[in-house]
Short mmCIF file of the C-alpha atoms (twelve columns), coordinates in Angstrom:
data_MODEL
# 
_entry.id   MODEL 
# 
loop_
_atom_site.group_PDB 
_atom_site.id 
_atom_site.type_symbol 
_atom_site.label_atom_id 
_atom_site.label_alt_id 
_atom_site.label_comp_id 
_atom_site.label_asym_id 
_atom_site.label_seq_id 
_atom_site.Cartn_x 
_atom_site.Cartn_y 
_atom_site.Cartn_z 
_atom_site.pdbx_PDB_model_num 
ATOM 1   C CA . MET A 1   -17.759 54.734 -3.260  1 
ATOM 2   C CA . GLY A 2   -16.871 58.060 -4.866  1 
ATOM 3   C CA . ALA A 3   -14.854 59.611 -2.122  1 
ATOM 4   C CA . SER A 4   -14.329 62.628 -4.318  1 
ATOM 5   C CA . GLN A 5   -17.988 63.597 -4.023  1 
ATOM 6   C CA . SER A 6   -17.418 64.952 -0.517  1 
ATOM 7   C CA . LEU A 7   -14.112 66.631 -1.416  1 
ATOM 8   C CA . ASN A 8   -13.667 70.260 -2.312  1 
ATOM 9   C CA . ILE A 9   -11.843 69.762 -5.624  1 
ATOM 10  C CA . PRO A 10  -11.230 73.113 -7.392  1 
ATOM 11  C CA . GLY A 11  -13.432 73.076 -10.514 1 
ATOM 12  C CA . GLY A 12  -14.992 69.709 -9.554  1 
ATOM 13  C CA . GLY A 13  -14.497 66.478 -11.439 1 
ATOM 14  C CA . THR A 14  -12.612 63.273 -10.613 1 
ATOM 15  C CA . GLU A 15  -9.633  63.511 -12.970 1 
ATOM 16  C CA . GLY A 16  -6.033  64.342 -12.369 1 
ATOM 17  C CA . TYR A 17  -2.441  63.237 -12.919 1 
ATOM 18  C CA . HIS A 18  -1.737  60.034 -11.045 1 
ATOM 19  C CA . ILE A 19  1.792   59.988 -9.589  1 
ATOM 20  C CA . LEU A 20  3.275   56.565 -10.381 1 
ATOM 21  C CA . ARG A 21  6.882   57.069 -9.291  1 
ATOM 22  C CA . VAL A 22  8.891   59.593 -7.271  1 
ATOM 23  C CA . ILE A 23  12.661  59.696 -7.764  1 
ATOM 24  C CA . GLU A 24  14.703  60.049 -4.597  1 
ATOM 25  C CA . GLY A 25  16.450  63.413 -4.311  1 
ATOM 26  C CA . SER A 26  14.056  65.151 -6.727  1 
ATOM 27  C CA . PRO A 27  11.865  68.210 -6.023  1 
ATOM 28  C CA . GLY A 28  8.849   65.897 -5.775  1 
ATOM 29  C CA . TYR A 29  10.687  63.698 -3.273  1 
ATOM 30  C CA . TYR A 30  11.464  66.622 -0.941  1 
ATOM 31  C CA . ALA A 31  7.905   67.959 -1.357  1 
ATOM 32  C CA . GLY A 32  6.562   64.713 0.137   1 
ATOM 33  C CA . LEU A 33  4.693   63.396 -2.915  1 
ATOM 34  C CA . GLU A 34  3.625   59.735 -2.625  1 
ATOM 35  C CA . ALA A 35  3.610   57.331 -5.547  1 
ATOM 36  C CA . PHE A 36  0.285   55.572 -6.394  1 
ATOM 37  C CA . PHE A 37  -1.644  57.460 -3.712  1 
ATOM 38  C CA . ASP A 38  -1.266  61.103 -4.842  1 
ATOM 39  C CA . PHE A 39  -3.037  62.804 -7.767  1 
ATOM 40  C CA . ILE A 40  -2.170  66.305 -9.001  1 
ATOM 41  C CA . VAL A 41  -5.549  67.965 -9.547  1 
ATOM 42  C CA . ALA A 42  -4.560  71.658 -9.780  1 
ATOM 43  C CA . ILE A 43  -1.533  73.954 -10.088 1 
ATOM 44  C CA . GLU A 44  -1.564  77.699 -9.316  1 
ATOM 45  C CA . ASN A 45  -5.402  77.862 -9.312  1 
ATOM 46  C CA . THR A 46  -5.566  76.039 -12.669 1 
ATOM 47  C CA . ARG A 47  -7.708  72.877 -12.633 1 
ATOM 48  C CA . LEU A 48  -6.028  69.937 -14.364 1 
ATOM 49  C CA . ASP A 49  -9.127  68.035 -15.542 1 
ATOM 50  C CA . GLN A 50  -7.875  67.446 -19.083 1 
ATOM 51  C CA . ASP A 51  -4.813  65.737 -20.493 1 
ATOM 52  C CA . ASN A 52  -3.153  68.700 -22.216 1 
ATOM 53  C CA . GLU A 53  -0.008  70.865 -21.965 1 
ATOM 54  C CA . ASN A 54  -1.201  73.110 -19.112 1 
ATOM 55  C CA . LEU A 55  0.818   71.363 -16.363 1 
ATOM 56  C CA . LYS A 56  3.998   71.247 -18.460 1 
ATOM 57  C CA . ASN A 57  3.754   74.887 -19.564 1 
ATOM 58  C CA . ILE A 58  3.127   76.236 -16.055 1 
ATOM 59  C CA . LEU A 59  6.078   74.275 -14.674 1 
ATOM 60  C CA . LYS A 60  8.411   75.543 -17.425 1 
ATOM 61  C CA . SER A 61  7.418   79.147 -16.798 1 
ATOM 62  C CA . ASN A 62  8.208   78.784 -13.092 1 
ATOM 63  C CA . ILE A 63  11.607  77.071 -13.110 1 
ATOM 64  C CA . GLY A 64  13.402  78.038 -9.927  1 
ATOM 65  C CA . LYS A 65  10.228  79.537 -8.463  1 
ATOM 66  C CA . GLU A 66  7.971   78.045 -5.810  1 
ATOM 67  C CA . VAL A 67  4.519   76.995 -7.033  1 
ATOM 68  C CA . ASN A 68  1.450   75.549 -5.302  1 
ATOM 69  C CA . LEU A 69  0.052   72.125 -6.190  1 
ATOM 70  C CA . VAL A 70  -3.313  70.776 -5.074  1 
ATOM 71  C CA . ILE A 71  -2.959  67.066 -4.291  1 
ATOM 72  C CA . TYR A 72  -5.659  64.460 -3.702  1 
ATOM 73  C CA . SER A 73  -4.556  61.408 -1.665  1 
ATOM 74  C CA . SER A 74  -6.459  58.156 -2.090  1 
ATOM 75  C CA . LYS A 75  -4.845  56.869 1.102   1 
ATOM 76  C CA . THR A 76  -6.148  59.645 3.349   1 
ATOM 77  C CA . GLN A 77  -9.043  60.512 1.005   1 
ATOM 78  C CA . SER A 78  -8.320  64.210 1.480   1 
ATOM 79  C CA . VAL A 79  -6.942  67.205 -0.399  1 
ATOM 80  C CA . ARG A 80  -3.817  69.122 0.581   1 
ATOM 81  C CA . GLU A 81  -1.636  71.882 -0.822  1 
ATOM 82  C CA . VAL A 82  2.023   71.250 -1.576  1 
ATOM 83  C CA . LYS A 83  4.695   73.853 -2.299  1 
ATOM 84  C CA . ILE A 84  7.291   72.728 -4.848  1 
ATOM 85  C CA . THR A 85  10.041  74.359 -6.907  1 
ATOM 86  C CA . PRO A 86  10.532  73.061 -10.477 1 
ATOM 87  C CA . SER A 87  14.217  72.639 -11.256 1 
ATOM 88  C CA . THR A 88  16.522  71.452 -14.024 1 
ATOM 89  C CA . ALA A 89  19.552  71.256 -11.744 1 
ATOM 90  C CA . TRP A 90  18.503  68.604 -9.224  1 
ATOM 91  C CA . GLY A 91  20.454  65.890 -11.072 1 
ATOM 92  C CA . GLY A 92  17.745  63.897 -12.868 1 
ATOM 93  C CA . GLN A 93  15.151  64.036 -15.615 1 
ATOM 94  C CA . GLY A 94  12.046  66.196 -15.488 1 
ATOM 95  C CA . LEU A 95  11.263  69.354 -13.573 1 
ATOM 96  C CA . LEU A 96  9.654   67.543 -10.635 1 
ATOM 97  C CA . GLY A 97  11.313  64.112 -10.805 1 
ATOM 98  C CA . VAL A 98  8.011   62.193 -10.915 1 
ATOM 99  C CA . SER A 99  6.259   59.896 -13.405 1 
ATOM 100 C CA . ILE A 100 2.577   60.706 -13.978 1 
ATOM 101 C CA . ARG A 101 -0.432  59.336 -15.887 1 
ATOM 102 C CA . PHE A 102 -3.726  61.141 -16.493 1 
ATOM 103 C CA . CYS A 103 -6.688  59.159 -15.175 1 
ATOM 104 C CA . SER A 104 -9.647  59.277 -12.791 1 
ATOM 105 C CA . PHE A 105 -9.035  59.008 -9.083  1 
ATOM 106 C CA . GLU A 106 -12.600 57.918 -8.368  1 
ATOM 107 C CA . GLY A 107 -12.451 54.574 -6.599  1 
ATOM 108 C CA . ALA A 108 -8.647  54.620 -6.639  1 
ATOM 109 C CA . ASN A 109 -8.501  53.180 -3.133  1 
ATOM 110 C CA . GLU A 110 -10.585 50.210 -4.286  1 
ATOM 111 C CA . ASN A 111 -8.057  48.827 -6.776  1 
ATOM 112 C CA . VAL A 112 -5.807  47.094 -4.267  1 
ATOM 113 C CA . TRP A 113 -5.094  43.414 -3.624  1 
ATOM 114 C CA . HIS A 114 -4.482  42.361 -0.038  1 
ATOM 115 C CA . ILE A 115 -1.794  39.709 0.597   1 
ATOM 116 C CA . LEU A 116 -3.124  37.131 3.061   1 
ATOM 117 C CA . GLU A 117 -1.254  34.057 4.303   1 
ATOM 118 C CA . VAL A 118 2.123   33.428 2.639   1 
ATOM 119 C CA . SER A 119 3.168   29.761 2.390   1 
ATOM 120 C CA . PRO A 120 6.765   28.835 3.237   1 
ATOM 121 C CA . ASN A 121 9.120   28.144 0.312   1 
ATOM 122 C CA . SER A 122 6.623   29.662 -2.116  1 
ATOM 123 C CA . PRO A 123 7.313   32.253 -4.848  1 
ATOM 124 C CA . ALA A 124 5.610   34.863 -2.656  1 
ATOM 125 C CA . SER A 125 7.880   33.995 0.276   1 
ATOM 126 C CA . ALA A 126 10.974  34.128 -1.949  1 
ATOM 127 C CA . ALA A 127 9.888   37.593 -3.178  1 
ATOM 128 C CA . GLY A 128 9.591   38.888 0.405   1 
ATOM 129 C CA . LEU A 129 5.845   39.441 0.595   1 
ATOM 130 C CA . HIS A 130 4.447   39.886 4.126   1 
ATOM 131 C CA . SER A 131 1.238   38.254 5.316   1 
ATOM 132 C CA . PHE A 132 -1.727  40.614 5.984   1 
ATOM 133 C CA . SER A 133 0.349   43.844 5.964   1 
ATOM 134 C CA . ASP A 134 1.213   43.995 2.224   1 
ATOM 135 C CA . TYR A 135 -1.099  45.357 -0.484  1 
ATOM 136 C CA . ILE A 136 -0.500  45.138 -4.233  1 
ATOM 137 C CA . ILE A 137 -1.375  48.585 -5.563  1 
ATOM 138 C CA . GLY A 138 -0.051  48.434 -9.116  1 
ATOM 139 C CA . ALA A 139 2.207   46.982 -11.785 1 
ATOM 140 C CA . ASP A 140 3.820   48.141 -15.021 1 
ATOM 141 C CA . SER A 141 0.430   47.721 -16.697 1 
ATOM 142 C CA . VAL A 142 -2.840  49.370 -15.621 1 
ATOM 143 C CA . LEU A 143 -4.925  47.356 -13.111 1 
ATOM 144 C CA . HIS A 144 -8.549  48.429 -12.813 1 
ATOM 145 C CA . GLU A 145 -10.580 45.284 -12.305 1 
ATOM 146 C CA . THR A 146 -10.395 42.274 -10.037 1 
ATOM 147 C CA . GLU A 147 -9.262  39.894 -12.761 1 
ATOM 148 C CA . ASP A 148 -6.580  42.234 -14.115 1 
ATOM 149 C CA . LEU A 149 -4.026  41.051 -11.563 1 
ATOM 150 C CA . PHE A 150 -4.777  37.342 -11.995 1 
ATOM 151 C CA . SER A 151 -4.563  37.640 -15.786 1 
ATOM 152 C CA . LEU A 152 -1.200  39.375 -15.392 1 
ATOM 153 C CA . ILE A 153 0.086   36.592 -13.121 1 
ATOM 154 C CA . GLU A 154 -0.941  33.866 -15.568 1 
ATOM 155 C CA . SER A 155 0.793   35.642 -18.464 1 
ATOM 156 C CA . HIS A 156 4.073   35.717 -16.491 1 
ATOM 157 C CA . GLU A 157 4.364   32.020 -15.668 1 
ATOM 158 C CA . ASN A 158 8.066   31.333 -14.896 1 
ATOM 159 C CA . ARG A 159 8.907   34.946 -15.845 1 
ATOM 160 C CA . PRO A 160 9.769   37.865 -13.536 1 
ATOM 161 C CA . LEU A 161 6.830   40.127 -12.724 1 
ATOM 162 C CA . LYS A 162 7.319   43.558 -11.158 1 
ATOM 163 C CA . LEU A 163 4.675   44.613 -8.647  1 
ATOM 164 C CA . TYR A 164 4.296   47.769 -6.553  1 
ATOM 165 C CA . VAL A 165 3.494   46.872 -2.949  1 
ATOM 166 C CA . TYR A 166 2.389   49.049 -0.039  1 
ATOM 167 C CA . ASN A 167 3.098   47.934 3.529   1 
ATOM 168 C CA . ASP A 168 0.640   49.201 6.127   1 
ATOM 169 C CA . ASP A 169 2.977   48.649 9.092   1 
ATOM 170 C CA . ALA A 170 5.819   50.673 7.563   1 
ATOM 171 C CA . ASP A 171 3.478   53.063 5.675   1 
ATOM 172 C CA . SER A 172 5.749   52.867 2.616   1 
ATOM 173 C CA . CYS A 173 5.795   51.545 -0.944  1 
ATOM 174 C CA . ARG A 174 8.385   49.284 -2.578  1 
ATOM 175 C CA . GLU A 175 8.991   47.333 -5.770  1 
ATOM 176 C CA . VAL A 176 8.738   43.533 -5.597  1 
ATOM 177 C CA . VAL A 177 9.868   41.137 -8.329  1 
ATOM 178 C CA . ILE A 178 8.109   37.763 -8.206  1 
ATOM 179 C CA . VAL A 179 8.270   34.733 -10.533 1 
ATOM 180 C CA . PRO A 180 4.892   32.937 -10.722 1 
ATOM 181 C CA . ASN A 181 5.257   29.150 -10.791 1 
ATOM 182 C CA . SER A 182 2.266   26.829 -10.697 1 
ATOM 183 C CA . LYS A 183 4.550   23.855 -10.003 1 
ATOM 184 C CA . TRP A 184 6.334   25.267 -6.964  1 
ATOM 185 C CA . GLY A 185 4.912   22.449 -4.770  1 
ATOM 186 C CA . ASP A 186 1.524   23.616 -3.541  1 
ATOM 187 C CA . GLU A 187 -1.591  25.486 -4.639  1 
ATOM 188 C CA . GLY A 188 -1.535  28.619 -6.756  1 
ATOM 189 C CA . SER A 189 1.185   30.264 -8.795  1 
ATOM 190 C CA . LEU A 190 2.321   32.639 -6.020  1 
ATOM 191 C CA . GLY A 191 1.761   30.538 -2.916  1 
ATOM 192 C CA . CYS A 192 -0.241  33.168 -1.042  1 
ATOM 193 C CA . GLY A 193 -3.855  34.152 -0.498  1 
ATOM 194 C CA . ILE A 194 -5.114  37.352 -2.161  1 
ATOM 195 C CA . GLY A 195 -8.093  39.366 -0.938  1 
ATOM 196 C CA . TYR A 196 -10.015 41.955 -2.963  1 
ATOM 197 C CA . GLY A 197 -12.983 44.145 -2.110  1 
ATOM 198 C CA . TYR A 198 -14.305 46.361 0.650   1 
ATOM 199 C CA . LEU A 199 -12.879 44.300 3.534   1 
ATOM 200 C CA . HIS A 200 -9.406  44.248 1.986   1 
ATOM 201 C CA . ARG A 201 -8.773  47.930 1.302   1 
ATOM 202 C CA . ILE A 202 -5.895  49.866 2.739   1 
ATOM 203 C CA . PRO A 203 -6.810  51.287 6.163   1 
ATOM 204 C CA . ARG A 204 -7.416  54.998 5.957   1 
ATOM 205 C CA . LYS A 205 -4.636  57.223 7.242   1 
ATOM 206 C CA . ASN A 206 -5.630  60.466 8.924   1 
ATOM 207 C CA . ARG A 207 -2.245  62.133 8.680   1 
ATOM 208 C CA . PRO A 208 -0.953  63.345 5.283   1 
ATOM 209 C CA . PRO A 209 2.718   62.727 4.470   1 
ATOM 210 C CA . LYS A 210 5.140   65.394 5.626   1 
ATOM 211 C CA . PRO A 211 7.701   67.004 3.313   1 
ATOM 212 C CA . ILE A 212 11.182  65.508 3.610   1 
ATOM 213 C CA . PRO A 213 13.746  68.091 4.788   1 
ATOM 214 C CA . ARG A 214 16.566  68.787 2.376   1 
ATOM 215 C CA . PRO A 215 20.124  67.990 3.504   1 
ATOM 216 C CA . VAL A 216 21.950  70.949 5.029   1 
ATOM 217 C CA . GLU A 217 24.668  72.302 2.758   1 
ATOM 218 C CA . LYS A 218 28.069  72.386 4.392   1 
ATOM 219 C CA . ASP A 219 29.873  75.688 4.738   1 
ATOM 220 C CA . ILE A 220 32.919  75.811 2.453   1 
ATOM 221 C CA . ASP A 221 35.317  77.094 5.126   1 
ATOM 222 C CA . THR A 222 34.080  74.557 7.660   1 
ATOM 223 C CA . GLU A 223 34.444  71.740 5.144   1 
ATOM 224 C CA . LYS A 224 38.019  72.787 4.344   1 
ATOM 225 C CA . MET A 225 38.890  72.838 8.028   1 
ATOM 226 C CA . SER A 226 37.385  69.414 8.653   1 
ATOM 227 C CA . THR A 227 39.083  67.837 5.611   1 
ATOM 228 C CA . SER A 228 42.487  69.503 6.019   1 
ATOM 229 C CA . LYS A 229 45.327  67.079 6.560   1 
ATOM 230 C CA . ALA A 230 46.798  67.097 10.039  1 
ATOM 231 C CA . PRO A 231 50.593  67.443 10.277  1 
ATOM 232 C CA . GLU A 232 52.392  64.151 10.593  1 
ATOM 233 C CA . LEU A 233 54.112  63.254 13.830  1 
ATOM 234 C CA . GLY A 234 57.768  64.115 13.781  1 
ATOM 235 C CA . SER A 235 57.468  66.927 11.225  1 
ATOM 236 C CA . THR A 236 58.779  70.352 12.245  1 
ATOM 237 C CA . PRO A 237 56.839  73.322 10.875  1 
ATOM 238 C CA . LEU A 238 58.841  76.207 9.504   1 
ATOM 239 C CA . SER A 239 58.903  79.502 11.385  1 
ATOM 240 C CA . THR A 240 59.563  82.852 9.763   1 
ATOM 241 C CA . SER A 241 60.666  84.397 13.057  1 
ATOM 242 C CA . GLY A 242 63.981  82.568 13.029  1 
ATOM 243 C CA . THR A 243 63.061  80.319 15.969  1 
ATOM 244 C CA . THR A 244 62.635  76.608 15.441  1 
ATOM 245 C CA . THR A 245 59.313  75.340 16.770  1 
ATOM 246 C CA . VAL A 246 58.586  71.805 17.844  1 
ATOM 247 C CA . PRO A 247 55.065  70.320 17.464  1 
ATOM 248 C CA . VAL A 248 53.516  69.346 20.781  1 
ATOM 249 C CA . ILE A 249 51.925  65.887 21.016  1 
ATOM 250 C CA . GLN A 250 48.978  65.889 23.362  1 
ATOM 251 C CA . PRO A 251 49.199  63.504 26.336  1 
ATOM 252 C CA . SER A 252 45.960  61.826 25.237  1 
ATOM 253 C CA . VAL A 253 47.612  60.910 21.914  1 
ATOM 254 C CA . LEU A 254 50.653  59.468 23.672  1 
ATOM 255 C CA . GLN A 255 48.458  57.481 26.053  1 
ATOM 256 C CA . ALA A 256 46.345  56.068 23.215  1 
ATOM 257 C CA . THR A 257 49.452  55.142 21.178  1 
ATOM 258 C CA . PHE A 258 51.932  53.841 23.741  1 
ATOM 259 C CA . GLY A 259 49.804  53.374 26.865  1 
ATOM 260 C CA . ALA A 260 50.165  55.164 30.179  1 
ATOM 261 C CA . SER A 261 52.934  54.217 32.615  1 
ATOM 262 C CA . LYS A 262 52.378  54.218 36.353  1 
ATOM 263 C CA . GLU A 263 56.041  54.888 37.150  1 
ATOM 264 C CA . GLU A 264 56.631  57.558 34.513  1 
ATOM 265 C CA . PRO A 265 53.794  60.112 34.249  1 
ATOM 266 C CA . LEU A 266 52.970  61.664 30.909  1 
ATOM 267 C CA . PRO A 267 54.695  64.981 30.118  1 
ATOM 268 C CA . GLN A 268 52.843  68.142 31.022  1 
ATOM 269 C CA . GLU A 269 50.936  69.840 28.271  1 
ATOM 270 C CA . VAL A 270 52.644  72.913 26.850  1 
ATOM 271 C CA . PRO A 271 50.394  76.016 26.697  1 
ATOM 272 C CA . THR A 272 49.283  77.025 23.219  1 
ATOM 273 C CA . GLY A 273 51.709  79.423 21.556  1 
ATOM 274 C CA . GLN A 274 54.611  78.676 23.929  1 
ATOM 275 C CA . LEU A 275 57.769  77.628 22.099  1 
ATOM 276 C CA . ILE A 276 60.123  74.965 23.309  1 
ATOM 277 C CA . GLU A 277 63.743  76.075 23.371  1 
ATOM 278 C CA . PRO A 278 65.812  74.167 20.805  1 
ATOM 279 C CA . LEU A 279 68.835  72.142 21.797  1 
ATOM 280 C CA . GLN A 280 72.068  74.183 21.827  1 
ATOM 281 C CA . GLU A 281 74.526  73.190 19.148  1 
ATOM 282 C CA . VAL A 282 78.253  72.785 19.866  1 
ATOM 283 C CA . PRO A 283 80.149  75.819 18.415  1 
ATOM 284 C CA . THR A 284 81.936  75.039 15.182  1 
ATOM 285 C CA . GLY A 285 85.684  74.461 15.621  1 
ATOM 286 C CA . HIS A 286 85.486  73.602 19.326  1 
ATOM 287 C CA . LEU A 287 87.508  70.428 19.807  1 
ATOM 288 C CA . ILE A 288 86.983  68.036 22.643  1 
ATOM 289 C CA . GLU A 289 90.121  67.516 24.754  1 
ATOM 290 C CA . PRO A 290 91.836  64.241 23.901  1 
ATOM 291 C CA . LEU A 291 92.309  61.554 26.499  1 
ATOM 292 C CA . LYS A 292 95.546  61.825 28.481  1 
ATOM 293 C CA . GLU A 293 98.126  59.136 27.903  1 
ATOM 294 C CA . VAL A 294 98.392  56.549 30.650  1 
ATOM 295 C CA . ASP A 295 101.791 56.529 32.415  1 
ATOM 296 C CA . PRO A 296 103.249 53.079 31.724  1 
ATOM 297 C CA . GLY A 297 105.423 53.369 34.857  1 
ATOM 298 C CA . ILE A 298 108.824 51.752 35.505  1 
ATOM 299 C CA . SER A 299 109.164 47.992 35.270  1 
ATOM 300 C CA . VAL A 300 110.987 46.392 38.226  1 
ATOM 301 C CA . VAL A 301 112.412 42.950 37.487  1 
ATOM 302 C CA . THR A 302 113.864 40.643 40.221  1 
ATOM 303 C CA . PRO A 303 115.321 37.225 39.258  1 
ATOM 304 C CA . ILE A 304 115.020 34.238 41.629  1 
ATOM 305 C CA . ASN A 305 117.453 31.336 41.282  1 
ATOM 306 C CA . LEU A 306 116.606 28.064 43.000  1 
ATOM 307 C CA . PRO A 307 118.835 24.975 42.770  1 
ATOM 308 C CA . GLY A 308 117.437 22.363 40.429  1 
ATOM 309 C CA . LEU A 309 114.726 24.670 39.098  1 
ATOM 310 C CA . PRO A 310 114.580 26.908 36.067  1 
ATOM 311 C CA . PRO A 311 115.304 30.599 36.779  1 
ATOM 312 C CA . LEU A 312 112.289 32.574 37.959  1 
ATOM 313 C CA . THR A 313 111.695 36.252 37.349  1 
ATOM 314 C CA . VAL A 314 109.327 38.506 39.319  1 
ATOM 315 C CA . SER A 315 108.345 41.729 37.576  1 
ATOM 316 C CA . ALA A 316 106.105 44.676 38.518  1 
ATOM 317 C CA . SER A 317 105.236 48.113 37.100  1 
ATOM 318 C CA . VAL A 318 105.422 51.172 39.350  1 
ATOM 319 C CA . PRO A 319 104.127 54.590 38.138  1 
ATOM 320 C CA . THR A 320 106.852 57.183 37.608  1 
ATOM 321 C CA . SER A 321 104.936 59.766 39.637  1 
ATOM 322 C CA . THR A 322 105.135 57.481 42.646  1 
ATOM 323 C CA . LEU A 323 108.902 57.049 42.407  1 
ATOM 324 C CA . GLU A 324 109.711 60.735 41.792  1 
ATOM 325 C CA . GLY A 325 108.886 61.739 45.379  1 
ATOM 326 C CA . LEU A 326 110.942 58.914 46.911  1 
ATOM 327 C CA . LYS A 327 114.670 59.012 47.738  1 
ATOM 328 C CA . LEU A 328 115.967 55.541 47.101  1 
ATOM 329 C CA . ASP A 329 119.451 54.221 47.812  1 
ATOM 330 C CA . ASP A 330 121.250 51.838 45.571  1 
ATOM 331 C CA . GLU A 331 119.765 48.875 47.367  1 
ATOM 332 C CA . HIS A 332 116.155 49.927 46.549  1 
ATOM 333 C CA . ASN A 333 116.792 51.837 43.350  1 
ATOM 334 C CA . PRO A 334 114.976 50.072 40.537  1 
ATOM 335 C CA . TYR A 335 117.648 51.262 38.128  1 
ATOM 336 C CA . SER A 336 120.482 49.564 40.022  1 
ATOM 337 C CA . PRO A 337 121.678 46.092 38.925  1 
ATOM 338 C CA . PRO A 338 119.661 43.127 40.278  1 
ATOM 339 C CA . VAL A 339 120.891 41.609 43.564  1 
ATOM 340 C CA . PRO A 340 120.845 37.824 43.943  1 
ATOM 341 C CA . ILE A 341 118.609 36.428 46.685  1 
ATOM 342 C CA . ASP A 342 120.269 34.694 49.656  1 
ATOM 343 C CA . LEU A 343 119.226 31.026 49.505  1 
ATOM 344 C CA . SER A 344 120.243 30.248 53.080  1 
ATOM 345 C CA . ILE A 345 116.701 30.869 54.138  1 
ATOM 346 C CA . PHE A 346 115.641 27.727 52.377  1 
ATOM 347 C CA . ASN A 347 118.139 25.674 54.449  1 
ATOM 348 C CA . GLN A 348 116.491 27.010 57.568  1 
ATOM 349 C CA . SER A 349 113.215 25.683 56.322  1 
ATOM 350 C CA . GLY A 350 114.514 22.146 56.264  1 
ATOM 351 C CA . LEU A 351 115.666 22.043 52.678  1 
ATOM 352 C CA . SER A 352 119.213 20.849 52.001  1 
ATOM 353 C CA . SER A 353 121.414 21.097 48.993  1 
ATOM 354 C CA . THR A 354 121.628 17.294 48.944  1 
ATOM 355 C CA . ASN A 355 117.859 16.972 48.532  1 
ATOM 356 C CA . ASN A 356 117.863 19.610 45.893  1 
ATOM 357 C CA . SER A 357 120.614 17.865 43.927  1 
ATOM 358 C CA . ASN A 358 118.781 14.567 44.308  1 
ATOM 359 C CA . TYR A 359 115.624 16.220 43.068  1 
ATOM 360 C CA . ALA A 360 117.458 17.711 40.136  1 
ATOM 361 C CA . SER A 361 118.990 14.359 39.155  1 
ATOM 362 C CA . SER A 362 115.820 12.361 39.461  1 
# 
């Protein structure tokens, strides 16, 4: 099925450099090169139909410069031009970041093995193969014929085998490690059906892969601003104008930290650039007036003598300021000697001296 016969390959022929691997982040990765499907057939109007040093020399002479590659895709069965810039500073090996092998691309789309039904608990299921949407397109060794894959599986009994698998649903390639085991519990060493031939080829894609956009480099000033450390809460920045400034905490920060109160609204936001007046300090040397001494007053003591009872004394304290404005005679002067109380009032109340003496003697 030589698909190349109807293609306009510069210089003719069916040979080229088969791309086996594309390293992520490399110039080939950002140019949109696809592993296993793409073949480099020309560079800068130079046909690459022989395995020589032409490709390497042209790339070396154009480091840092954009060059044109002519790519044949076995998936779309078409030719496209790709612009790429060889580089030694992309962070990996090689100028393009791809692994290549010189071979013929005639019938390249025929050398695929279609994964059919995958049995549960089989080696194929454990390796993550998908029924009907996965295609084995290569391995570490070259696979050209139908029996090449089956011979490779038999030689890796109970040993890890790396396969390159294309998924039609995701339109992407991946590496799969599988361990063939003929004693896994059912038929076959993989536990899946494998189809080969015209009815099991990868469906043709009409759209070629698009280049992957490079990540946008961050501006240095913008990066510094975004990574600068914010001042901690409670810190007071210094001011060269002689006025102490106080950092303003936004109401949204207070609400997120302490929660909003219905009774006490959040403080109003201070306009940008407006300074809050600092607290006024007490002048040095200014003493606070001491507390005035409390006037103890004048103690007034009055003894009470009752027959048969121990002497009683009634005392009270009267402030001096209260007594200064009063004119007291000797009878009410607190400084005069105490005057005995007339006990005749008790006789009028029904108490007699006889009862008192009896009480005292009892």
